[in-house]
XYZ file of C-alpha atoms in Angstrom:
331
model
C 24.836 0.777 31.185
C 25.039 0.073 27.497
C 23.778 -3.610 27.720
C 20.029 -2.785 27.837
C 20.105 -0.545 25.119
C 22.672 -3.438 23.122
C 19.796 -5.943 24.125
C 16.829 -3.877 22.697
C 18.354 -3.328 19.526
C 19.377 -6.991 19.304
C 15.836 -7.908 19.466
C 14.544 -5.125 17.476
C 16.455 -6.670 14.723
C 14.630 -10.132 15.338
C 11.685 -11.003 12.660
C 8.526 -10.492 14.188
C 4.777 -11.148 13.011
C 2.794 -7.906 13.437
C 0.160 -8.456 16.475
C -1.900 -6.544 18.512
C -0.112 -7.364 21.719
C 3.142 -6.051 19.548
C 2.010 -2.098 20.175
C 0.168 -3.029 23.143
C 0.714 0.007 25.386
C 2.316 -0.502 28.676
C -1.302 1.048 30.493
C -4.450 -0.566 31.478
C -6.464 0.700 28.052
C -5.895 -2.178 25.534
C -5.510 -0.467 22.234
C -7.763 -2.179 19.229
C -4.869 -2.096 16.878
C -4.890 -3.870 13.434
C -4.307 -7.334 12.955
C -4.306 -8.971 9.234
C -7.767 -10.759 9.329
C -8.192 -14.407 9.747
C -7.821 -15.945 5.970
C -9.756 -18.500 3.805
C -5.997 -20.324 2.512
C -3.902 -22.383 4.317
C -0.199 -21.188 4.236
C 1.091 -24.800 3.818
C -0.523 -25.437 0.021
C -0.890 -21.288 -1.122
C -3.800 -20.692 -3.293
C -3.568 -24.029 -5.074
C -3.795 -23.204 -9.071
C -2.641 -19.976 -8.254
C 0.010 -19.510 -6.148
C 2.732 -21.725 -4.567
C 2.868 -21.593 -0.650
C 5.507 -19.110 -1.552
C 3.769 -16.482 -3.177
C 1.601 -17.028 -1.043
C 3.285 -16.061 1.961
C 5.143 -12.967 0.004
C 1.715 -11.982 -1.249
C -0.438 -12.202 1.694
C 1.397 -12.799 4.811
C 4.350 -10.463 4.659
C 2.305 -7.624 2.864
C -0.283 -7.483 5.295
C 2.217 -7.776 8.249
C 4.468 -5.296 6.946
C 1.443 -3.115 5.927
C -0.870 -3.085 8.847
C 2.183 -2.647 11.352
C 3.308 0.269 9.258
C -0.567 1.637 9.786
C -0.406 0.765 13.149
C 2.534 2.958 13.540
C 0.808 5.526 11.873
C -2.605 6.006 14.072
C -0.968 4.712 17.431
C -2.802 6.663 19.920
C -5.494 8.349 17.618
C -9.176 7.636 17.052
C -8.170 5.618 14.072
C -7.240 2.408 16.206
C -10.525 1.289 16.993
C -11.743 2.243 13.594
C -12.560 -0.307 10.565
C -10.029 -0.318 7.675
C -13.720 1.103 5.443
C -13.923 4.166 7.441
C -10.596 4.921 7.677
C -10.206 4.621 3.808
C -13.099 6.853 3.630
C -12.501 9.187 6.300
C -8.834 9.924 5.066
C -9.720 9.612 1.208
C -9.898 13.683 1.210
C -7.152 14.881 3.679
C -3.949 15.303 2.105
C -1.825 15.145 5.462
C -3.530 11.740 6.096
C -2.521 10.677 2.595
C -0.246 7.692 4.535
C -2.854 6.528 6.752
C -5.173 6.274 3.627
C -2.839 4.278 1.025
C -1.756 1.647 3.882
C -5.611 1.126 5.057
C -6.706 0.868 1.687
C -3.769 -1.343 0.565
C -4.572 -3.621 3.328
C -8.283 -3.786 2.751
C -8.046 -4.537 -0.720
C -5.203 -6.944 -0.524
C -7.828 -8.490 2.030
C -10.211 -8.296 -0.914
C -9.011 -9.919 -3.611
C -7.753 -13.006 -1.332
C -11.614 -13.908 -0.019
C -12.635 -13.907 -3.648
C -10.330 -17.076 -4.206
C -11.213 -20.429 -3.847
C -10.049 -22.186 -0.568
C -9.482 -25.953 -0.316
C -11.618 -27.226 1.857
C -10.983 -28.180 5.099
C -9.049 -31.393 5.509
C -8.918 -31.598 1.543
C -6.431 -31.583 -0.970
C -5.458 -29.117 -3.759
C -6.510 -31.918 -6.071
C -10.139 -30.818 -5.025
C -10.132 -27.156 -6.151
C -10.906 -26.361 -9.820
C -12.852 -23.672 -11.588
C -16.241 -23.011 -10.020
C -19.652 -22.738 -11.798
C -20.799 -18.994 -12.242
C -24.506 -18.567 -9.920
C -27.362 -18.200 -13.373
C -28.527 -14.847 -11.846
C -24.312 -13.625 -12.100
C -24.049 -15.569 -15.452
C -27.493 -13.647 -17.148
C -26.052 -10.203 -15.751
C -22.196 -10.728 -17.035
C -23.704 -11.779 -20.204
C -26.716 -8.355 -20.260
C -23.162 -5.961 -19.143
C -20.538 -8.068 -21.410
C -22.289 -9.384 -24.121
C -20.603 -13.455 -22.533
C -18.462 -14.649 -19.536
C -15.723 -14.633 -22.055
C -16.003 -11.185 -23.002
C -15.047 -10.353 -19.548
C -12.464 -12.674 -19.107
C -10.512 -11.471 -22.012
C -11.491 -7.437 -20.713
C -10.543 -7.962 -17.095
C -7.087 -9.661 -18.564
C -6.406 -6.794 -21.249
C -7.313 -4.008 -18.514
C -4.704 -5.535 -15.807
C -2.091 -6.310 -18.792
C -2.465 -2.727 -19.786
C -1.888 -1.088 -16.238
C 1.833 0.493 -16.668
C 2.427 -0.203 -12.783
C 0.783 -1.711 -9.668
C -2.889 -1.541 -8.629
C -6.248 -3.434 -8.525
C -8.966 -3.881 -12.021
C -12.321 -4.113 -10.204
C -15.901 -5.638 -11.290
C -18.393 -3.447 -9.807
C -22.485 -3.060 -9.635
C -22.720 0.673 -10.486
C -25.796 2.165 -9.042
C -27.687 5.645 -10.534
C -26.688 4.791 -14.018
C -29.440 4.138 -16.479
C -29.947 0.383 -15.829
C -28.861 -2.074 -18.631
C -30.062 -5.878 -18.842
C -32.930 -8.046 -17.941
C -32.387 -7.196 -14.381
C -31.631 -3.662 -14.331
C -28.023 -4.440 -12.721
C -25.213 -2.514 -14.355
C -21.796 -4.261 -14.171
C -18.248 -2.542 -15.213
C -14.770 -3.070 -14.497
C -12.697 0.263 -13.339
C -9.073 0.517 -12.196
C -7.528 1.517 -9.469
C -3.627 2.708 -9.387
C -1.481 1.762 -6.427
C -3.983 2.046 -3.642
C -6.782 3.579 -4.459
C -9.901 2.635 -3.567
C -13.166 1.954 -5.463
C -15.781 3.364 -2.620
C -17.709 5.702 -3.642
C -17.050 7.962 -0.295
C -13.336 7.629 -0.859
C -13.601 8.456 -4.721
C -10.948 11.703 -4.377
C -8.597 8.859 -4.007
C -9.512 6.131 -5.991
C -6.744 7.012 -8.219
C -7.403 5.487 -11.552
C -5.169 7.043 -13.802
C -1.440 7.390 -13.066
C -0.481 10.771 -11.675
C 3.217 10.350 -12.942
C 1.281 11.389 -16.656
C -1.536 13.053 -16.004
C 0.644 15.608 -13.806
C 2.089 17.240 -16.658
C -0.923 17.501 -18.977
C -2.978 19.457 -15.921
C -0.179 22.010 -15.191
C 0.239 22.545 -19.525
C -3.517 23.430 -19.655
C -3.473 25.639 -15.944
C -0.392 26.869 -17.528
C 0.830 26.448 -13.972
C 3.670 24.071 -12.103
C 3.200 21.989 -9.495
C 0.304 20.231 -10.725
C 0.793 17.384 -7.755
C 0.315 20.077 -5.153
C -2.702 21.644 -6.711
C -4.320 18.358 -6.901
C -3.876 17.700 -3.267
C -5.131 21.159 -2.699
C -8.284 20.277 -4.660
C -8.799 17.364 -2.639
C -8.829 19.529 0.102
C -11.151 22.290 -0.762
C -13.734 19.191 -2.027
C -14.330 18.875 1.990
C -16.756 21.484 1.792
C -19.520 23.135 -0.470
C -18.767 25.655 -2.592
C -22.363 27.351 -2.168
C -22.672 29.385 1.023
C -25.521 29.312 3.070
C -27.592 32.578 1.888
C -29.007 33.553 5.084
C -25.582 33.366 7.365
C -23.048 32.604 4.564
C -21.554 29.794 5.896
C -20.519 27.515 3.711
C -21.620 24.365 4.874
C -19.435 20.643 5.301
C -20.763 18.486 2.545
C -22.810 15.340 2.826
C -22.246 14.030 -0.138
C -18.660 12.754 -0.193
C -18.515 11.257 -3.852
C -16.665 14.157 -6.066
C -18.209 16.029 -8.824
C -19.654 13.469 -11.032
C -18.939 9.641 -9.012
C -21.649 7.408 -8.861
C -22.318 4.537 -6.624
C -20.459 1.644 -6.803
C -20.474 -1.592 -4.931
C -17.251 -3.864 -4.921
C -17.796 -7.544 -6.173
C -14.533 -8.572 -7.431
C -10.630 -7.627 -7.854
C -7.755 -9.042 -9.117
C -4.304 -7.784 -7.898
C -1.998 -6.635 -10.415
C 1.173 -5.592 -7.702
C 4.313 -7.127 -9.181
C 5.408 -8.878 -4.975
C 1.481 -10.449 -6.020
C 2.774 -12.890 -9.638
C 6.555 -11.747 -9.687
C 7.820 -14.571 -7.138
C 5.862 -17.287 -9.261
C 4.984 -16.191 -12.746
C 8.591 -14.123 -13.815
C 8.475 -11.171 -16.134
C 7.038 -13.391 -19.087
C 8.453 -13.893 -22.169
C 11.031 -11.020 -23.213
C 12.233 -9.906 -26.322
C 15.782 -8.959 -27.573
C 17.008 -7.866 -30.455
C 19.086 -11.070 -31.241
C 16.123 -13.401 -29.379
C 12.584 -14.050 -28.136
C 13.343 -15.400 -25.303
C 10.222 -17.520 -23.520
C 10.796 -18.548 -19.839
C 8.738 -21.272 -18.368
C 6.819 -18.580 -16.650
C 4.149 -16.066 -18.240
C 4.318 -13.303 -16.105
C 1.139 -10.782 -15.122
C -0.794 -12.078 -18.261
C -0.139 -15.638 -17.341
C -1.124 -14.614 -13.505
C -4.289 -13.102 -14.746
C -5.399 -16.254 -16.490
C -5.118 -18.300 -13.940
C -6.819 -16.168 -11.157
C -9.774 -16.121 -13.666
C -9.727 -20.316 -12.496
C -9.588 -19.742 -9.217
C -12.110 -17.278 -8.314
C -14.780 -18.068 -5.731
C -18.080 -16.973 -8.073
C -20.727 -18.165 -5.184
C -18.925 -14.688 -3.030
C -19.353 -12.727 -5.878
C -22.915 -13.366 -6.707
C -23.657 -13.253 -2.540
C -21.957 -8.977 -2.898
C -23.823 -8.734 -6.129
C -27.355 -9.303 -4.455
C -28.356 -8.996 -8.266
C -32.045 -7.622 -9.052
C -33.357 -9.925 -11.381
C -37.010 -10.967 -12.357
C -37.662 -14.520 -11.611
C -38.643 -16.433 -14.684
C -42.181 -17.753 -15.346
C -43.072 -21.036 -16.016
């Protein structure tokens, strides 16, 4: 009587690749689940320039296996299987019980991100054919109005990730609502994002860009209160609704608006990853020092990563997110 149960486990302890037809239920309704989404790179050659087959399959493969099957776990038989990683990330963003759901959708999704805004070798090509791609004029003019030059960002987008004291994303986004800046009115920043937070402006409650292990102290010093973490998640809460009741039948209504107190409008155009399973398996920790030594290993670790993801990034998908607003010039 013990052998089917021996069997099960055996097999339970078998690799697997997550797939749909892996939490398939045993009835006639076909769940949607969530499957990693068809990618630009081919696992035999990586993200030539940037990472080996590898780290490749580490940073991509594995992660969005092990991440969407641990989702999948997580919404099996709610209204969240059939729903878009987007709305789930901004569904969840303000309900602290769904705070798991949330961080693996939004870990997948921007994961899924950063990867289409590499450069692919082409189909039937080599790695030998990749190489750093010419930025669109309309991009180039608008880095340049936001930046001051192309290299200006560069060095800001590698200082920002080289700064982060733990894992997350460093995003280029259009802002929208801001007073407009440049010939063509688009406003450009970067903004972080810590662990997986998300830049949306719906999900904003969670987009996380400071790290909570520091700021948690600081807010319960000036509440002159503990358990800072807890009141944050209760503030997250409470942001679900207005605080202005309706005058005639004081209800307080559900709010519209779901950007917190002060977010603007952002649209997503570019991230680089700075999670250590992302560079750690081919870039090392970078040079360390000792007290007897300076020790320099072949690899440069995150800064070294970040360089070379600026060579590899697909600018014609950037500019096509961007749809920049720019006067055409006369002639």
């Amino acid at each position: 009587m013990f052998r089917p149960r021996l069997r099960a486990l055996a097999q339970a302890a078998r690799p697997c690749t997550i797939t749909a037809s892996t939490f398939a239920p045993s009835t006639q309704a076909i769940r949607q689940l969530h499957t990693p989404p068809p990618s630009r790179h081919s696992p035999q050659v990586g993200v030539p320039g940037l990472l080996s087959p590898q780290g490749y399959e580490l940073a991509w493969t594995k992660q969005m296996n092990a991440t969407l099957g641990k989702l999948n776990d997580l919404v099996v038989g709610t209204d969240f299987e059939n729903r878009e990683l987007k709305k789930i990330i901004i569904d969840t963003a303000r309900v602290p019980s769904l705070a798991s759901v949330f961080n693996h959708a939004s870990m997948a999704h921007n994961t899924d991100f950063f990867f289409k805004q590499l450069i692919s070798v082409p189909s039937g090509g080599s790695a030998a054919a990749t190489g750093p791609r010419e930025i669109p004029l309309q991009l180039r003019q608008a880095i340049e109005d936001n930046f001051g030059s192309v290299e200006t960002l560069r060095r800001e987008f590698a200082a920002v990730a080289e700064g982060m004291f733990g894992p997350g994303f460093v995003w280029l986004v259009k802002a929208n609502g801001l007073h407009q800046s440049g010939r063509g009115g688009d406003n450009l920043r970067l903004l972080t994002t810590y662990l997986a937070g998300s830049p949306y402006p719906g999900a904003h409650y969670r987009r996380q860009a400071v790290d909570m292990n520091t700021v948690g102290e600081e807010a319960a010093d000036k509440s002159g209160a503990s358990g800072s973490a807890k009141q944050w998640l209760d503030q997250q809460g409470h942001a679900i609704t207005s605080s202005t009741p309706n005058p005639v039948n004081g209800v307080t209504p559900v709010s519209t608006d779901r950007r917190p107190p002060g977010g603007i409008d952002v649209i997503p155009l570019l991230c680089v990853s700075t999670w250590e399973h992302v560079w750690l398996r081919d870039y090392g920790l970078g040079p360390v020092e000792s007290a007897q030594e300076s020790v320099e290993p072949s690899a440069g670790g995150k800064a070294a990563f970040v360089e070379a993801w600026w060579d590899v990034i697909d600018w014609d998908a950037v500019s096509d997110l961007a749809k920049l607003n720019r006067p055409s010039l006369v002639t």
